[in-house]
Short mmCIF file of C-alpha atoms (C1' of nucleotides) in Angstrom, two decimals:
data_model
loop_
_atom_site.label_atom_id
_atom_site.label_comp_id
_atom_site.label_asym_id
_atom_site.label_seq_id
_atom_site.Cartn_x
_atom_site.Cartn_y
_atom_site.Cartn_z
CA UNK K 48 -112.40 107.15 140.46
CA UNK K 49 -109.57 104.72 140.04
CA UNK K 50 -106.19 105.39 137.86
CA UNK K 51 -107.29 103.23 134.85
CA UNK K 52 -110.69 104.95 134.45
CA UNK K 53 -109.17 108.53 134.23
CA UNK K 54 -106.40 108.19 131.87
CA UNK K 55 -108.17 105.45 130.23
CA UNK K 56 -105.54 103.00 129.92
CA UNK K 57 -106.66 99.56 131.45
CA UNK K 58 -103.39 98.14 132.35
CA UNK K 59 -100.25 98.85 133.19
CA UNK K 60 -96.67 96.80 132.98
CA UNK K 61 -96.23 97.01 136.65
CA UNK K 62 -97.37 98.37 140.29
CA UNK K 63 -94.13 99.86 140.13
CA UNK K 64 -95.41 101.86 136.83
CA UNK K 65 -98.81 102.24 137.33
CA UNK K 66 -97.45 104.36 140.88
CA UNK K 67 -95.14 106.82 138.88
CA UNK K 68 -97.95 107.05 136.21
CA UNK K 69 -100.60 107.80 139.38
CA UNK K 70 -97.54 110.32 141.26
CA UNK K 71 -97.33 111.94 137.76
CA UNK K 72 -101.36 112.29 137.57
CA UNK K 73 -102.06 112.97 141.08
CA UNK K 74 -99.50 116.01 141.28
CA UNK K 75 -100.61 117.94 137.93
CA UNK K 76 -104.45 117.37 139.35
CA UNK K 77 -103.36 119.21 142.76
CA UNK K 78 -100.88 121.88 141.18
CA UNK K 79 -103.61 122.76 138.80
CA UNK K 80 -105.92 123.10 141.90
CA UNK K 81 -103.07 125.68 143.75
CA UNK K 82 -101.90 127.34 140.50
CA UNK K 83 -105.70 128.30 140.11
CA UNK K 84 -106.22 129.16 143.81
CA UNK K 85 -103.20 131.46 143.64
CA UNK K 86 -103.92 133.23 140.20
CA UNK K 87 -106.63 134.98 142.08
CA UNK K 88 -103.75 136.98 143.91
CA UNK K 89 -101.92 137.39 141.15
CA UNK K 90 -99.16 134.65 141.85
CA UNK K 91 -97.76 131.83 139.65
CA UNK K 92 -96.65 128.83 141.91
CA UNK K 93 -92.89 129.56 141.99
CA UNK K 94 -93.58 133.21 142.54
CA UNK K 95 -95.92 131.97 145.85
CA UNK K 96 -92.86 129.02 146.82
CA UNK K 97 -90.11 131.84 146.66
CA UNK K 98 -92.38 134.45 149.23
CA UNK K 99 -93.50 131.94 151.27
CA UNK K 100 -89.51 131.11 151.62
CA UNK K 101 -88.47 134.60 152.05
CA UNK K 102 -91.11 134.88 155.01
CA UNK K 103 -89.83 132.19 156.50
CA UNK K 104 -86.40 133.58 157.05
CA UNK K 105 -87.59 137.62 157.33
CA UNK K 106 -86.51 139.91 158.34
CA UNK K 107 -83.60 138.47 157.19
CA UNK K 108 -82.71 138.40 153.92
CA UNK K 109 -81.79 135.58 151.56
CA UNK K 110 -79.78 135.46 148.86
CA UNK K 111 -80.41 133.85 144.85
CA UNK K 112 -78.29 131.07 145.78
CA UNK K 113 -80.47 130.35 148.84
CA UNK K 114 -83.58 130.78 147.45
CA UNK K 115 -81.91 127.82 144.46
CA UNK K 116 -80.83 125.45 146.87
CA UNK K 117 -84.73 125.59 148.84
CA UNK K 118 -86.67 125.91 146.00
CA UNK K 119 -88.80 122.83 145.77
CA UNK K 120 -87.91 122.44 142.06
CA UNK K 121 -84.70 122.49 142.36
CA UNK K 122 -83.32 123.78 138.92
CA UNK K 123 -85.70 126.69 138.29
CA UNK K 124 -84.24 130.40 137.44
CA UNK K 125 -84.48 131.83 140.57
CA UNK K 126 -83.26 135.28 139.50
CA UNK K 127 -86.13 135.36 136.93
CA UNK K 128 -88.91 135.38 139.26
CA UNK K 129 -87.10 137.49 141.58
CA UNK K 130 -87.68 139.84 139.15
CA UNK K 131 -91.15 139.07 138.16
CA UNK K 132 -91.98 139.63 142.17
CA UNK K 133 -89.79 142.86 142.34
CA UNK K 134 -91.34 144.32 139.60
CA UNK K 135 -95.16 143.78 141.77
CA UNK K 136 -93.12 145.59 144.73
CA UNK K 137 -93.67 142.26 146.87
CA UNK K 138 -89.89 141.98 147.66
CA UNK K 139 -86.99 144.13 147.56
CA UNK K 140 -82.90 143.50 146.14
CA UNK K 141 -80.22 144.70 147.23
CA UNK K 142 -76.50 144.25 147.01
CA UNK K 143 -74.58 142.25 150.03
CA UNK K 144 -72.55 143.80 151.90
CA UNK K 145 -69.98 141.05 152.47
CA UNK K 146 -70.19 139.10 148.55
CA UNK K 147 -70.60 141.80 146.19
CA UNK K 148 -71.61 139.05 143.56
CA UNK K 149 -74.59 138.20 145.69
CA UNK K 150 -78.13 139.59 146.04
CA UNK K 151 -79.62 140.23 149.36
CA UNK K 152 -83.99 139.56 148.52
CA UNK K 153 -86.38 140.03 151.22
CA UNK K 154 -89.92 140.21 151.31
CA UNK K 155 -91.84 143.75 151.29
CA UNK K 156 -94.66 144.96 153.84
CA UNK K 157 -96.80 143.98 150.50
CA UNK K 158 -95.48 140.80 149.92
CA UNK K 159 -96.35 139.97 153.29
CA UNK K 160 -100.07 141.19 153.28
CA UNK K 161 -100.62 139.10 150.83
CA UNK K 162 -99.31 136.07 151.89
CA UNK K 163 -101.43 136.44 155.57
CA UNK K 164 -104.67 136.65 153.16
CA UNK K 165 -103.95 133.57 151.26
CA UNK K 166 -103.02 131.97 155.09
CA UNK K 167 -107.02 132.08 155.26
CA UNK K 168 -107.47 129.44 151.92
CA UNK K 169 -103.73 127.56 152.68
CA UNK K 170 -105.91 124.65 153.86
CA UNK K 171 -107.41 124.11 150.04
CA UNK K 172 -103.84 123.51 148.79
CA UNK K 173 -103.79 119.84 149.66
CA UNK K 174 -106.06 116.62 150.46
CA UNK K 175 -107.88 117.54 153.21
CA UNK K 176 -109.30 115.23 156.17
CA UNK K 177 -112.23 114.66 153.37
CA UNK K 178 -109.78 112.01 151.16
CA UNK K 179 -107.14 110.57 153.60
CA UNK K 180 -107.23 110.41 157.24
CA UNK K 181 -104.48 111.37 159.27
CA UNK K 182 -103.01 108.24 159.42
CA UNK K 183 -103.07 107.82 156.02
CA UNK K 184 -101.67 111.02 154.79
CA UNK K 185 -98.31 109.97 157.56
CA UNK K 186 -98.47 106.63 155.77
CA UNK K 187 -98.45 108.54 152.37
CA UNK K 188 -95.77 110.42 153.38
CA UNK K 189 -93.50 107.38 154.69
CA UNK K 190 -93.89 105.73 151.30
CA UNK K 191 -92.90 108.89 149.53
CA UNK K 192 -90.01 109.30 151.38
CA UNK K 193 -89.07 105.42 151.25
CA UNK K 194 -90.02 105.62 147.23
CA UNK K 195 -87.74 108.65 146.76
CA UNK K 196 -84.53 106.96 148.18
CA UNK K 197 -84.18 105.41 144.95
CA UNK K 198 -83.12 108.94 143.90
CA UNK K 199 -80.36 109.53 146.69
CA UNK K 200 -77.43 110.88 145.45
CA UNK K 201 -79.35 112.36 142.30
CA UNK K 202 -79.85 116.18 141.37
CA UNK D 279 -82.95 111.14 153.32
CA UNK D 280 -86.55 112.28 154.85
CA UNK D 281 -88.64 115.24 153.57
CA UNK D 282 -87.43 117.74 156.06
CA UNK D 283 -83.78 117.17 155.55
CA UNK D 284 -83.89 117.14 151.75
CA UNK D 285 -86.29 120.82 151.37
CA UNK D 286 -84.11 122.28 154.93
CA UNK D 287 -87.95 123.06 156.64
CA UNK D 288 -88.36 121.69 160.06
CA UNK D 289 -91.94 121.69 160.41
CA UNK D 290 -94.83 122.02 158.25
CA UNK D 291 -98.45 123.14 159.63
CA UNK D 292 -100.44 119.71 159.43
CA UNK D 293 -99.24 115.99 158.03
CA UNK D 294 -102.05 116.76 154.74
CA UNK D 295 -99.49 120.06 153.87
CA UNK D 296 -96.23 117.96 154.74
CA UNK D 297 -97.58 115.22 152.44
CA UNK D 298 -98.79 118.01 149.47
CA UNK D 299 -95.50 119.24 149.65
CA UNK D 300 -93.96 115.78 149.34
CA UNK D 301 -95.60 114.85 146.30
CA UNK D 302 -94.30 118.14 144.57
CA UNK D 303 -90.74 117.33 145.82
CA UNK D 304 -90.97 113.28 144.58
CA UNK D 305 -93.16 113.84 141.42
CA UNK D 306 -90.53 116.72 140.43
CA UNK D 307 -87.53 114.34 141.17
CA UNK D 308 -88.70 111.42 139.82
CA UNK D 309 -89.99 113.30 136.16
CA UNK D 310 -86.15 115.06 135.78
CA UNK D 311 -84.77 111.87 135.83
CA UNK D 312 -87.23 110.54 133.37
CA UNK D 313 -86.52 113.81 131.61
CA UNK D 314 -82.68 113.02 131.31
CA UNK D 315 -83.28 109.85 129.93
CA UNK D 316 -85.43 110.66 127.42
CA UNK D 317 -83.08 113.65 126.45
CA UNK D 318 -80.88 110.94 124.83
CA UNK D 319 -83.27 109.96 122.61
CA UNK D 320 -83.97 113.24 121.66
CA UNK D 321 -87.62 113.77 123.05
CA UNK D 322 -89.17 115.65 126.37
CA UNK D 323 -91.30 114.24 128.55
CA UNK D 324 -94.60 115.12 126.66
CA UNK D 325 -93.06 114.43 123.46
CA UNK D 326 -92.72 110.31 125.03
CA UNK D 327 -96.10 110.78 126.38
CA UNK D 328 -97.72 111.53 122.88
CA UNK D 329 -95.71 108.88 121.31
CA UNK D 330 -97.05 106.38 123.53
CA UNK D 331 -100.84 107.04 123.05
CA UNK D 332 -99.79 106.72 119.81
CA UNK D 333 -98.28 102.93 119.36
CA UNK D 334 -100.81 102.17 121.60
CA UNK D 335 -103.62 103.14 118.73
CA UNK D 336 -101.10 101.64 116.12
CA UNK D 337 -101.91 100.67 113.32
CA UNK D 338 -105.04 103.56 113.93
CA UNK D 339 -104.47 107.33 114.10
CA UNK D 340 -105.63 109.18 116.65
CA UNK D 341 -107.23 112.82 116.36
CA UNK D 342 -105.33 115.63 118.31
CA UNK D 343 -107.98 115.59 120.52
CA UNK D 344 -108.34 111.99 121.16
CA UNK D 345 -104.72 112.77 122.43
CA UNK D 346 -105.65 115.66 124.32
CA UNK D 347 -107.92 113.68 125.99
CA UNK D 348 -105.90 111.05 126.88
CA UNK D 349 -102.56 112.62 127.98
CA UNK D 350 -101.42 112.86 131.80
CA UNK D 351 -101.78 116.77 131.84
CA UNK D 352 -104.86 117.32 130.29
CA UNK D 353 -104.76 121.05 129.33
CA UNK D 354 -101.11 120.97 127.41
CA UNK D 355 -100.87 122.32 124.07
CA UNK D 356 -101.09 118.48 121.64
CA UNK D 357 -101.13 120.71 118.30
CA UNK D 358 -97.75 121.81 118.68
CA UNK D 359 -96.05 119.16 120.47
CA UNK D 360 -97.21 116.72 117.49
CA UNK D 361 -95.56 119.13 114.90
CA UNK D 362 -92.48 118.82 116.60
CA UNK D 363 -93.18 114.92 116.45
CA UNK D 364 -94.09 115.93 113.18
CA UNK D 365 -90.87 117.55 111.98
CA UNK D 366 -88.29 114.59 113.43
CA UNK D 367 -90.64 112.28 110.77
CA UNK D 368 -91.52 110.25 114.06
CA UNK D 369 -95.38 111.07 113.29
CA UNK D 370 -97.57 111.51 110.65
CA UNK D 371 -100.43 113.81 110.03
CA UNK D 372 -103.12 114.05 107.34
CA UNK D 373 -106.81 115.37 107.31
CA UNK D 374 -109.67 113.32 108.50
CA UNK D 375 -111.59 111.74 106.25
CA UNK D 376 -115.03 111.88 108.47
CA UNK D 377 -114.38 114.85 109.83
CA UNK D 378 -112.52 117.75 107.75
CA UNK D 379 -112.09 120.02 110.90
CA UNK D 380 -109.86 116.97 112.67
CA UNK D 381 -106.49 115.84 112.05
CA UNK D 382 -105.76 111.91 112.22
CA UNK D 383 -102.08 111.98 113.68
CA UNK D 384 -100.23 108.07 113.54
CA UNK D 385 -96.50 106.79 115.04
CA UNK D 386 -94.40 106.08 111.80
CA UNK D 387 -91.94 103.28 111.52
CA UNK D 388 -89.18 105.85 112.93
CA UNK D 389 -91.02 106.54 115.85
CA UNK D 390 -92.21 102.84 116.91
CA UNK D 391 -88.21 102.05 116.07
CA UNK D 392 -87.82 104.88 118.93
CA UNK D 393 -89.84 103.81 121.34
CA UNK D 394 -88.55 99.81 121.03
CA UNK D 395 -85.14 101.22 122.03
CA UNK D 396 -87.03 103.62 125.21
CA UNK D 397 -88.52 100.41 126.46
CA UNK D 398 -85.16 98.75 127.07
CA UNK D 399 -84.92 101.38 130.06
CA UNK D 400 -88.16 102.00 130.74
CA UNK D 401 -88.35 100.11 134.21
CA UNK D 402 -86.11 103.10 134.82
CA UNK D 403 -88.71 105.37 134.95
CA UNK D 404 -90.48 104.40 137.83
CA UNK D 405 -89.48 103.94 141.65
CA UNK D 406 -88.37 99.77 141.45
CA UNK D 407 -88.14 97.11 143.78
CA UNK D 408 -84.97 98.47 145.34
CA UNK D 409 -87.30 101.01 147.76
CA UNK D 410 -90.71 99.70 147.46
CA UNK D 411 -92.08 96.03 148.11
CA UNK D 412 -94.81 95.40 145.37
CA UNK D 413 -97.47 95.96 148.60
CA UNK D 414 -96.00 99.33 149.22
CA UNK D 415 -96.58 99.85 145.64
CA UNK D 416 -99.59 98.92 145.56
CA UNK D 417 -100.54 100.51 148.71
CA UNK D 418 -99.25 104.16 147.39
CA UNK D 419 -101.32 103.47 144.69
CA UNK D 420 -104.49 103.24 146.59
CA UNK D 421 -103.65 106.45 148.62
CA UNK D 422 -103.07 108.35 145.71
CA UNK D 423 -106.45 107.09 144.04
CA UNK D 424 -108.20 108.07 147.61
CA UNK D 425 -106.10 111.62 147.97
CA UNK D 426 -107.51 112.40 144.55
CA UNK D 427 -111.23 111.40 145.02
CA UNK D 428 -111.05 114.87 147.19
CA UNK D 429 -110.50 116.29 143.62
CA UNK D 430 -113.90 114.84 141.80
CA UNK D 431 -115.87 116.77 139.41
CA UNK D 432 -112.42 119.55 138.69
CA UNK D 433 -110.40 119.71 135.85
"C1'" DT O 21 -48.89 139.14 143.92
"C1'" DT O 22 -50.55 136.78 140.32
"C1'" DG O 23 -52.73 133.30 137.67
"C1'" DG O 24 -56.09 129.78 137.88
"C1'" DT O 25 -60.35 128.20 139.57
"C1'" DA O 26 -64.71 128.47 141.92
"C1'" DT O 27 -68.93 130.90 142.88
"C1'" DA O 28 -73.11 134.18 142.37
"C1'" DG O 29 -75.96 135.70 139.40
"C1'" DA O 30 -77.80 137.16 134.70
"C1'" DT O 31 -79.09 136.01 130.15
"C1'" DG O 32 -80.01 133.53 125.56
"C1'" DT O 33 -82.39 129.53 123.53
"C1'" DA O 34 -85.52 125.83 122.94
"C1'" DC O 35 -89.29 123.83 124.78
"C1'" DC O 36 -93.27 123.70 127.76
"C1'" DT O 37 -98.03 125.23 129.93
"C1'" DA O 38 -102.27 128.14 130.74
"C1'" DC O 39 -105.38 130.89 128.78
"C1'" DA O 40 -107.65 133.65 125.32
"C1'" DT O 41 -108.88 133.99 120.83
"C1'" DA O 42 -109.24 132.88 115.79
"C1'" DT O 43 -110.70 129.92 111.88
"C1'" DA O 44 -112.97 126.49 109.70
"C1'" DA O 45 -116.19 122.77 109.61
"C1'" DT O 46 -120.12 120.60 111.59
"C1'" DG O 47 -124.59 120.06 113.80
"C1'" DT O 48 -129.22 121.81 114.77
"C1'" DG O 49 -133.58 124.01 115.47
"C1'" DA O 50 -136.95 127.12 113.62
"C1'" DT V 217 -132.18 126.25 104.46
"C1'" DC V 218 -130.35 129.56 107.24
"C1'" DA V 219 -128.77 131.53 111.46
"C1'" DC V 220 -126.46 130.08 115.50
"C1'" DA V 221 -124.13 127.29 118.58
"C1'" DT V 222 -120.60 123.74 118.96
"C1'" DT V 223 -116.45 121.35 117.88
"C1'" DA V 224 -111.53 120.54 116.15
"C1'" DT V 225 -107.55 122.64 115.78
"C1'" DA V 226 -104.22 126.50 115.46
"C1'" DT V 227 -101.98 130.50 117.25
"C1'" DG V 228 -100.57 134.64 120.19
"C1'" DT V 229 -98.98 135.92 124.78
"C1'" DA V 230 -97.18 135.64 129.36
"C1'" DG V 231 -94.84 132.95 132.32
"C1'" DG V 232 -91.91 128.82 133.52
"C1'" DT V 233 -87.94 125.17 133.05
"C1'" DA V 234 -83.46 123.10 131.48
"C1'" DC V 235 -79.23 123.97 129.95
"C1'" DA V 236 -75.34 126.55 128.23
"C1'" DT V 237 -72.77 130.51 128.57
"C1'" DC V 238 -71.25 135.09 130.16
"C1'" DT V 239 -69.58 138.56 133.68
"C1'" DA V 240 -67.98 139.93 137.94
"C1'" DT V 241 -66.18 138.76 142.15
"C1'" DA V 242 -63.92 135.82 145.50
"C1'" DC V 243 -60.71 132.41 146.86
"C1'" DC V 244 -56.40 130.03 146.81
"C1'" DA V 245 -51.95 128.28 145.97
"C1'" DA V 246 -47.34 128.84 144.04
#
DNA sequence: TTGGTATAGATGTACCTACATATAATGTGA
DNA sequence: TCACATTATATGTAGGTACATCTATACCAA
């Protein structure tokens, strides 16, 4: 179904608007897709984005500060959902050793486990090979990425 | 800047999870700016959004669930974003005539006088001609409308 | 060394969303 | 017409975001 038929609005000032409009649409549908996905483990989206991080760099730990600058929303409260995820035992804090104003976080033995069983449904996060070829999904991403430099220098 | 620079991950499992994960990262850029415009008028992002449905109805109200209907995120809470509307006197609520268990909500003058000043910067908003051609445009546009179709029948 | 500044993180506030539930009014079928 | 389901909206709760501010620590230059 096109744009104009789900948010029932027949027409819009520009291409240029109707695409932020569709971006803005588009996103919410597939973050309300993985938000759902995920709440059958337990896990808000952030919460998911900060383990899947911490795996990336274990066994080595990362600190708040890291975890800030490689978040994909950039100005969330890390420390916040540190907590929420300490407090389910899925990673651990500690103080570092060389900054004593930063936290060391790294992901548990149980944070772990339950990132390798949602592994098995990773696949339903996104548009699959159903909506957009290969092809198109590189072409998508080319005019993100060329859309977005209109940003540079921002946030 | 491309994706993998700007989120410091080097690869990503297939080009449908690189291009998920790039419509987080440009959807969530492109609303904060939106978002810091619109702080100067006072309003957030949904706050806009409901004022627009609005004028767009003027000179007829609109029930709160005509609205919920209508905005971008579906599921958000309308009954208490238009009684913060409400209590800056931009709209106006009063009991439905047809209907006692609906509210009829409508823009007042303050709020249209609002909005006339918003659209001065509105092409702001939106990625402009400065990174995409109109055919890119319109070209991310049709992606996004064929991503989605994998979504059909949810929400 | 000391005073100023920068940095890491925590926390308070206002607003938002998702979801469950409550309340009142409406529609409907026996 | 009466019981029951449905609909429109409101509200409570848990979690999240943006922004300002606070504390402790680290750095740095005179």
């Amino acid at each position: 179904m096109g744009l104009e038929e789900d948010i029932k609005q027949k027409k819009f000032k520009s291409v240029y608007q109707k695409a932020g409009i569709n971006l803005t649409y588009t996103t919410s549908f597939m973050m309300n897709r993985n938000m759902r996905l995920l709440k059958k483990f337990g896990l808000t989206l952030p919460q998911f984005n900060i383990l899947r991080i911490l795996r990336g760099q274990h066994p080595q730990a990362t600190t708040v500060n890291d975890l800030i600058d490689r978040m994909l929303d950039k100005s969330s409260n890390a420390s916040r959902i540190v907590e929420k995820l300490r407090s389910k035992n899925l990673v651990e804090r500690k103080a570092c050793e060389n900054d004593r104003r930063a936290v060391d976080v790294s992901i548990t033995k149980s944070g772990l486990d339950l990132l390798a069983k949602i592994d098995a449904i990773e696949h339903e996060f996104y548009f699959g090979k159903g909506s957009l070829t290969e092809a198109e999904a590189q072409l998508l991403n080319e005019l993100l990425d060329k859309g977005r430099s209109c940003y540079e220098n921002e946030n």
